[in-house]
mmCIF file of C-alpha atoms in Angstrom:
data_model
loop_
_atom_site.group_PDB
_atom_site.id
_atom_site.type_symbol
_atom_site.label_atom_id
_atom_site.label_comp_id
_atom_site.label_asym_id
_atom_site.label_seq_id
_atom_site.Cartn_x
_atom_site.Cartn_y
_atom_site.Cartn_z
ATOM 1 C CA MET E 235 16.374 19.261 19.610
ATOM 2 C CA THR E 236 15.784 16.282 21.878
ATOM 3 C CA ILE E 237 14.640 13.055 19.871
ATOM 4 C CA HIS E 238 13.267 9.874 21.332
ATOM 5 C CA ILE E 239 12.493 6.865 19.568
ATOM 6 C CA ASP E 240 11.449 3.572 21.480
ATOM 7 C CA PRO E 241 13.899 1.000 21.690
ATOM 8 C CA HIS E 242 11.374 -1.588 20.552
ATOM 9 C CA LEU E 243 10.635 0.502 17.613
ATOM 10 C CA ILE E 244 14.113 0.614 16.570
ATOM 11 C CA GLN E 245 14.956 -3.221 16.609
ATOM 12 C CA HIS E 246 11.223 -3.390 14.572
ATOM 13 C CA TYR E 247 12.856 -1.143 11.809
ATOM 14 C CA LYS E 248 15.971 -2.932 11.951
ATOM 15 C CA HIS E 249 14.332 -5.820 10.770
ATOM 16 C CA VAL E 250 12.228 -3.874 8.457
ATOM 17 C CA ASN E 251 15.750 -2.649 7.135
ATOM 18 C CA CYS E 252 17.018 -6.131 6.711
ATOM 19 C CA LEU E 253 14.328 -7.308 4.534
ATOM 20 C CA LEU E 254 14.616 -4.179 2.655
ATOM 21 C CA ALA E 255 18.540 -5.020 1.996
ATOM 22 C CA ARG E 256 17.164 -8.259 0.464
ATOM 23 C CA LEU E 257 14.984 -6.516 -2.257
ATOM 24 C CA ASP E 258 17.353 -5.929 -5.413
ATOM 25 C CA LEU E 259 15.806 -3.235 -7.445
ATOM 26 C CA ARG E 260 17.693 -4.853 -10.664
ATOM 27 C CA ALA E 261 16.599 -8.494 -9.631
ATOM 28 C CA GLU E 262 13.653 -10.634 -10.954
ATOM 29 C CA PRO E 263 10.328 -9.600 -9.233
ATOM 30 C CA TRP E 264 10.411 -10.660 -5.537
ATOM 31 C CA ALA E 265 8.433 -10.494 -2.044
ATOM 32 C CA VAL E 266 9.240 -10.850 1.354
ATOM 33 C CA VAL E 267 6.710 -10.370 4.220
ATOM 34 C CA ALA E 268 6.941 -7.717 6.813
ATOM 35 C CA SER E 269 6.388 -9.704 10.088
ATOM 36 C CA GLU E 270 8.619 -12.170 11.230
ATOM 37 C CA ARG E 271 7.858 -16.214 10.833
ATOM 38 C CA ARG E 272 4.971 -15.440 8.545
ATOM 39 C CA GLU E 273 4.250 -16.770 4.619
ATOM 40 C CA LEU E 274 2.106 -15.873 1.985
ATOM 41 C CA ARG E 275 -0.314 -19.143 1.424
ATOM 42 C CA GLY E 276 -3.686 -19.917 0.476
ATOM 43 C CA ASP E 277 -6.128 -17.043 -0.988
ATOM 44 C CA ILE E 278 -4.977 -13.597 -0.527
ATOM 45 C CA ILE E 279 -5.711 -10.223 -1.493
ATOM 46 C CA VAL E 280 -2.474 -7.896 -1.836
ATOM 47 C CA PHE E 281 -3.583 -4.026 -1.386
ATOM 48 C CA PRO E 282 -0.576 -2.260 -2.992
ATOM 49 C CA GLY E 283 0.000 1.478 -2.321
ATOM 50 C CA SER E 284 2.109 4.297 -0.660
ATOM 51 C CA PHE E 285 -0.048 4.386 2.065
ATOM 52 C CA ASN E 286 1.330 8.017 3.073
ATOM 53 C CA PRO E 287 -0.320 8.377 5.665
ATOM 54 C CA PRO E 288 -2.525 5.067 6.287
ATOM 55 C CA THR E 289 -6.163 6.151 6.094
ATOM 56 C CA LEU E 290 -9.553 4.985 7.165
ATOM 57 C CA ALA E 291 -10.658 4.478 3.282
ATOM 58 C CA HIS E 292 -7.619 2.348 3.320
ATOM 59 C CA LEU E 293 -8.848 -0.121 6.271
ATOM 60 C CA ALA E 294 -12.505 -0.036 5.021
ATOM 61 C CA MET E 295 -11.519 -1.258 1.451
ATOM 62 C CA LEU E 296 -9.359 -4.158 2.899
ATOM 63 C CA ARG E 297 -12.516 -5.274 4.991
ATOM 64 C CA SER E 298 -14.736 -4.869 2.292
ATOM 65 C CA ALA E 299 -12.237 -6.850 -0.214
ATOM 66 C CA ARG E 300 -12.086 -9.459 2.071
ATOM 67 C CA ASP E 301 -15.817 -9.632 2.825
ATOM 68 C CA LEU E 302 -17.008 -9.790 -0.715
ATOM 69 C CA ALA E 303 -14.062 -12.582 -1.614
ATOM 70 C CA GLU E 304 -15.310 -14.804 1.506
ATOM 71 C CA ARG E 305 -18.995 -14.457 0.195
ATOM 72 C CA HIS E 306 -18.867 -14.740 -3.235
ATOM 73 C CA ASP E 307 -15.519 -17.134 -3.645
ATOM 74 C CA GLY E 308 -15.744 -19.112 -0.361
ATOM 75 C CA GLY E 309 -12.803 -20.358 1.760
ATOM 76 C CA HIS E 310 -10.554 -18.055 4.193
ATOM 77 C CA TRP E 311 -8.580 -14.946 2.660
ATOM 78 C CA ARG E 312 -5.880 -13.016 3.969
ATOM 79 C CA VAL E 313 -5.348 -9.520 3.285
ATOM 80 C CA TYR E 314 -2.103 -7.813 2.660
ATOM 81 C CA ILE E 315 -1.082 -4.207 2.549
ATOM 82 C CA ALA E 316 1.785 -3.955 -0.123
ATOM 83 C CA LEU E 317 4.601 -1.345 -0.417
ATOM 84 C CA SER E 318 7.293 -1.272 -2.852
ATOM 85 C CA LYS E 319 11.048 -0.500 -2.448
ATOM 86 C CA GLN E 320 10.878 2.068 -5.131
ATOM 87 C CA ILE E 321 9.114 4.464 -3.127
ATOM 88 C CA ILE E 322 11.975 5.387 -1.036
ATOM 89 C CA ASP E 323 12.984 7.751 -4.252
ATOM 90 C CA LYS E 324 9.766 9.765 -3.294
ATOM 91 C CA GLU E 325 10.593 9.879 0.483
ATOM 92 C CA THR E 326 12.453 13.406 0.056
ATOM 93 C CA VAL E 327 9.250 14.949 -1.900
ATOM 94 C CA GLU E 328 6.419 13.385 0.164
ATOM 95 C CA ARG E 329 8.180 13.052 3.469
ATOM 96 C CA MET E 330 7.441 10.101 5.918
ATOM 97 C CA THR E 331 9.810 7.396 5.486
ATOM 98 C CA LEU E 332 8.975 3.618 4.014
ATOM 99 C CA LEU E 333 9.821 2.653 7.638
ATOM 100 C CA ASP E 334 7.561 4.702 9.216
ATOM 101 C CA ARG E 335 4.784 3.907 7.259
ATOM 102 C CA VAL E 336 5.550 -0.097 7.693
ATOM 103 C CA GLY E 337 5.604 0.593 11.619
ATOM 104 C CA LEU E 338 2.579 2.634 11.491
ATOM 105 C CA LEU E 339 0.649 0.104 9.527
ATOM 106 C CA GLU E 340 1.865 -2.862 11.662
ATOM 107 C CA GLY E 341 -0.025 -1.210 14.316
ATOM 108 C CA VAL E 342 -2.885 -0.259 12.950
ATOM 109 C CA LEU E 343 -3.631 -3.162 10.910
ATOM 110 C CA ALA E 344 -3.499 -5.512 14.184
ATOM 111 C CA GLY E 345 -6.439 -2.772 15.801
ATOM 112 C CA TYR E 346 -8.539 -2.430 12.755
ATOM 113 C CA VAL E 347 -8.145 -5.911 10.230
ATOM 114 C CA ARG E 348 -8.012 -9.258 11.300
ATOM 115 C CA HIS E 349 -5.592 -11.501 9.393
ATOM 116 C CA ALA E 350 -3.736 -8.745 7.669
ATOM 117 C CA GLY E 351 -0.029 -8.281 7.007
ATOM 118 C CA ILE E 352 2.336 -6.413 4.917
ATOM 119 C CA VAL E 353 4.182 -7.865 1.980
ATOM 120 C CA LEU E 354 7.055 -5.555 0.636
ATOM 121 C CA PHE E 355 8.458 -5.729 -3.209
ATOM 122 C CA ASN E 356 11.403 -4.721 -5.331
ATOM 123 C CA ARG E 357 9.201 -3.958 -8.395
ATOM 124 C CA GLY E 358 6.082 -1.318 -8.449
ATOM 125 C CA LEU E 359 4.158 -2.652 -11.355
ATOM 126 C CA TYR E 360 0.955 -4.945 -10.823
ATOM 127 C CA VAL E 361 2.104 -7.548 -13.185
ATOM 128 C CA GLU E 362 5.729 -7.559 -11.438
ATOM 129 C CA GLN E 363 4.478 -7.968 -7.855
ATOM 130 C CA ALA E 364 2.099 -10.866 -8.954
ATOM 131 C CA GLN E 365 5.170 -12.490 -10.573
ATOM 132 C CA GLY E 366 7.124 -11.714 -6.911
ATOM 133 C CA ILE E 367 4.372 -13.358 -5.277
ATOM 134 C CA ARG E 368 4.051 -16.228 -7.223
ATOM 135 C CA ALA E 369 7.890 -16.830 -6.996
ATOM 136 C CA ALA E 370 8.429 -16.147 -3.289
ATOM 137 C CA PHE E 371 5.198 -17.880 -2.099
ATOM 138 C CA PRO E 372 4.455 -20.877 -4.556
ATOM 139 C CA GLN E 373 2.073 -21.684 -1.724
ATOM 140 C CA VAL E 374 -0.258 -18.993 -2.422
ATOM 141 C CA GLN E 375 -3.763 -20.200 -4.503
ATOM 142 C CA ARG E 376 -5.856 -17.459 -5.474
ATOM 143 C CA LEU E 377 -4.324 -14.278 -5.845
ATOM 144 C CA SER E 378 -6.303 -10.648 -6.214
ATOM 145 C CA PHE E 379 -5.052 -7.311 -6.000
ATOM 146 C CA LEU E 380 -7.405 -4.480 -4.526
ATOM 147 C CA VAL E 381 -7.295 -1.196 -6.438
ATOM 148 C CA GLY E 382 -9.237 2.067 -6.453
ATOM 149 C CA PHE E 383 -11.420 3.368 -9.629
ATOM 150 C CA ASP E 384 -8.401 5.657 -10.340
ATOM 151 C CA LYS E 385 -5.880 2.984 -10.863
ATOM 152 C CA ILE E 386 -8.000 0.645 -12.894
ATOM 153 C CA LEU E 387 -8.448 3.675 -15.350
ATOM 154 C CA GLN E 388 -4.603 3.500 -15.581
ATOM 155 C CA ILE E 389 -4.401 -0.223 -15.779
ATOM 156 C CA LEU E 390 -6.643 -0.432 -18.545
ATOM 157 C CA ASP E 391 -5.379 2.912 -20.367
ATOM 158 C CA PRO E 392 -3.292 1.869 -23.249
ATOM 159 C CA ARG E 393 -1.098 4.842 -22.735
ATOM 160 C CA TYR E 394 0.794 3.292 -20.167
ATOM 161 C CA TYR E 395 1.919 0.150 -22.453
ATOM 162 C CA THR E 396 3.862 -0.734 -25.739
ATOM 163 C CA GLU E 397 1.687 -3.785 -26.328
ATOM 164 C CA ARG E 398 -1.602 -3.386 -23.786
ATOM 165 C CA ASP E 399 -3.469 -6.690 -24.317
ATOM 166 C CA THR E 400 -0.182 -8.947 -23.775
ATOM 167 C CA ALA E 401 0.473 -7.563 -20.584
ATOM 168 C CA LEU E 402 -2.905 -7.356 -19.462
ATOM 169 C CA ARG E 403 -3.307 -11.214 -20.534
ATOM 170 C CA GLU E 404 0.035 -11.412 -18.466
ATOM 171 C CA LEU E 405 -1.146 -9.502 -15.514
ATOM 172 C CA PHE E 406 -4.451 -11.632 -15.460
ATOM 173 C CA ALA E 407 -2.828 -14.973 -15.625
ATOM 174 C CA LEU E 408 -1.625 -14.228 -12.307
ATOM 175 C CA ALA E 409 -4.202 -12.336 -10.639
ATOM 176 C CA ARG E 410 -7.584 -11.017 -10.239
ATOM 177 C CA LEU E 411 -8.444 -7.481 -9.456
ATOM 178 C CA LEU E 412 -11.133 -6.061 -6.899
ATOM 179 C CA VAL E 413 -12.147 -2.291 -7.455
ATOM 180 C CA ALA E 414 -13.352 0.123 -5.183
ATOM 181 C CA PRO E 415 -15.312 2.938 -5.678
ATOM 182 C CA ARG E 416 -13.794 6.536 -5.741
ATOM 183 C CA GLY E 417 -15.564 9.771 -5.651
ATOM 184 C CA GLY E 418 -18.549 9.874 -7.664
ATOM 185 C CA ASP E 419 -17.084 6.716 -9.477
ATOM 186 C CA GLY E 420 -18.558 2.803 -8.297
ATOM 187 C CA ALA E 421 -19.835 -0.070 -9.756
ATOM 188 C CA ARG E 422 -21.930 1.522 -12.669
ATOM 189 C CA GLU E 423 -18.715 3.386 -14.119
ATOM 190 C CA LEU E 424 -17.038 0.314 -13.855
ATOM 191 C CA GLN E 425 -19.211 -1.815 -15.825
ATOM 192 C CA ALA E 426 -19.742 0.987 -18.295
ATOM 193 C CA LEU E 427 -15.478 0.594 -18.562
ATOM 194 C CA LEU E 428 -15.600 -2.883 -18.963
ATOM 195 C CA ALA E 429 -18.251 -2.810 -21.486
ATOM 196 C CA ARG E 430 -16.103 -0.801 -24.029
ATOM 197 C CA ALA E 431 -15.342 -3.229 -26.957
ATOM 198 C CA GLU E 432 -11.338 -3.280 -26.131
ATOM 199 C CA ASN E 433 -11.877 -4.223 -22.457
ATOM 200 C CA ARG E 434 -14.504 -6.696 -22.702
ATOM 201 C CA PRO E 435 -11.999 -9.612 -22.895
ATOM 202 C CA PHE E 436 -10.769 -8.892 -19.455
ATOM 203 C CA ALA E 437 -14.033 -7.673 -17.612
ATOM 204 C CA GLY E 438 -14.114 -11.439 -15.926
ATOM 205 C CA PHE E 439 -11.159 -10.917 -14.421
ATOM 206 C CA ILE E 440 -12.245 -7.555 -13.069
ATOM 207 C CA ARG E 441 -15.122 -7.274 -10.038
ATOM 208 C CA PRO E 442 -16.410 -4.069 -8.243
ATOM 209 C CA ILE E 443 -16.393 -4.036 -4.281
ATOM 210 C CA PRO E 444 -18.729 -1.683 -2.043
ATOM 211 C CA LEU E 445 -17.841 0.799 -0.179
ATOM 212 C CA GLU E 446 -19.576 3.335 2.393
ATOM 213 C CA GLU E 447 -19.866 6.748 1.011
ATOM 214 C CA ARG E 448 -18.057 8.540 4.088
ATOM 215 C CA TYR E 449 -14.825 6.787 2.750
ATOM 216 C CA ARG E 450 -14.794 7.293 -1.039
ATOM 217 C CA GLU E 451 -13.463 11.004 -0.782
ATOM 218 C CA ILE E 452 -10.522 10.079 1.704
ATOM 219 C CA SER E 453 -7.340 10.153 -0.016
ATOM 220 C CA SER E 454 -3.539 10.162 1.505
ATOM 221 C CA THR E 455 -3.404 13.471 -0.251
ATOM 222 C CA ARG E 456 -6.282 15.046 1.420
ATOM 223 C CA ALA E 457 -4.727 13.890 4.640
ATOM 224 C CA ARG E 458 -1.309 15.120 4.157
ATOM 225 C CA ALA E 459 -3.043 18.514 3.593
ATOM 226 C CA GLU E 460 -5.769 18.532 5.986
ATOM 227 C CA GLY E 461 -4.599 16.259 8.604
ATOM 228 C CA ARG E 462 -8.400 15.498 9.869
ATOM 229 C CA LEU E 463 -8.707 12.898 12.493
ATOM 230 C CA ASP E 464 -11.785 11.583 10.831
ATOM 231 C CA ASP E 465 -9.903 10.608 8.017
ATOM 232 C CA LEU E 466 -6.940 8.710 9.975
ATOM 233 C CA PRO E 467 -6.760 6.141 12.348
ATOM 234 C CA ARG E 468 -5.915 7.459 16.064
ATOM 235 C CA GLU E 469 -2.531 5.563 15.781
ATOM 236 C CA VAL E 470 -1.558 7.752 12.749
ATOM 237 C CA TYR E 471 -2.990 11.121 13.655
ATOM 238 C CA ASP E 472 -1.326 10.945 16.899
ATOM 239 C CA PHE E 473 1.864 9.855 14.951
ATOM 240 C CA ILE E 474 1.525 12.935 12.414
ATOM 241 C CA GLN E 475 1.142 15.477 15.330
ATOM 242 C CA ARG E 476 3.604 14.174 17.412
ATOM 243 C CA THR E 477 6.579 13.891 14.688
ATOM 244 C CA GLN E 478 5.239 16.542 12.267
ATOM 245 C CA PRO E 479 6.400 14.740 8.888
ATOM 246 C CA TYR E 480 4.078 16.981 6.579
ATOM 247 C CA ALA E 481 5.021 20.243 8.162
ATOM 248 C CA PRO E 482 7.216 22.328 5.677
ATOM 249 C CA LEU E 483 10.777 22.500 5.955
ATOM 250 C CA LEU E 484 12.369 25.670 8.021
ATOM 251 C CA ARG E 485 15.611 26.896 7.058
ATOM 252 C CA GLN E 486 18.090 27.549 10.099
ATOM 253 C CA THR E 487 20.956 30.006 10.871
ATOM 254 C CA ASP E 488 23.256 27.688 8.938
ATOM 255 C CA GLY E 489 21.303 27.814 6.024
ATOM 256 C CA LEU E 490 20.178 24.148 6.386
ATOM 257 C CA GLU E 491 16.306 23.263 5.980
ATOM 258 C CA ARG E 492 15.565 20.913 8.979
ATOM 259 C CA ASP E 493 12.838 20.375 11.190
ATOM 260 C CA LEU E 494 11.294 17.725 14.064
ATOM 261 C CA TYR E 495 10.832 14.840 11.331
ATOM 262 C CA THR E 496 13.841 15.815 9.417
ATOM 263 C CA SER E 497 15.860 15.520 12.608
ATOM 264 C CA ARG E 498 13.957 12.381 13.852
ATOM 265 C CA THR E 499 14.796 10.510 11.083
ATOM 266 C CA GLN E 500 18.485 11.381 10.633
ATOM 267 C CA ALA E 501 18.695 10.111 14.801
ATOM 268 C CA LEU E 502 17.042 6.976 13.571
ATOM 269 C CA GLN E 503 18.997 6.680 10.737
ATOM 270 C CA ASN E 504 22.408 6.811 12.989
ATOM 271 C CA LEU E 505 20.608 4.283 15.489
ATOM 272 C CA LEU E 506 19.880 1.883 12.810
ATOM 273 C CA ALA E 507 23.582 1.967 11.523
ATOM 274 C CA THR E 508 24.585 1.446 14.446
#
């Protein structure tokens, strides 16, 4: 099987690999910017996720969050996709490597969202990512995290904490949350959630953003299963069609399971190693 990989892509992946090597999972929370010679400063919106793959809904959420912040809070807001190094552990199950996601997002953001970039973290929790940004980029002033309605349910759920209110106070001392609709859950459902007695102390730190109906049902899970062009940016759709990251593994005559994407990933790792 012949695998061709663009030499320019290899250089970019080498740069991202070097950044990932700086992110120690055992160290204090930290953040780096995937693009060269850029720093986080001023007012920023950070959108954490796995982006496996990036969808048109992700891009629409970014644009809507930035527009809302600039309209209501004033100032010039930059937006960032955020990925955690910890998702590498899931790559063998979910496919599409972190390197490929960063490479795809670099190209997609340039064409769809102005003043956007990518941040890489060594931790996965929101409070840890906020701490990482504050530690690595003290020039940041106002920080907001963009999340979907499904995520705000998790963030407010006491089952995920040993001491929920303490953890939430720590988070909201560092950042605010912007919440996008998912499915049939939007601003009204968020208002009802925040009206609960246990959530009212934190309601002032959480704000809904609008999102067009056509984006509310789009998800990476659906995109992996169906791969529909109307869910994906053209660049992402073309990459999936070309490299087949979500195709089932095929058992070869030697008993090993491999396919086009596996072979491409192995070839890329060999090139990066040299």
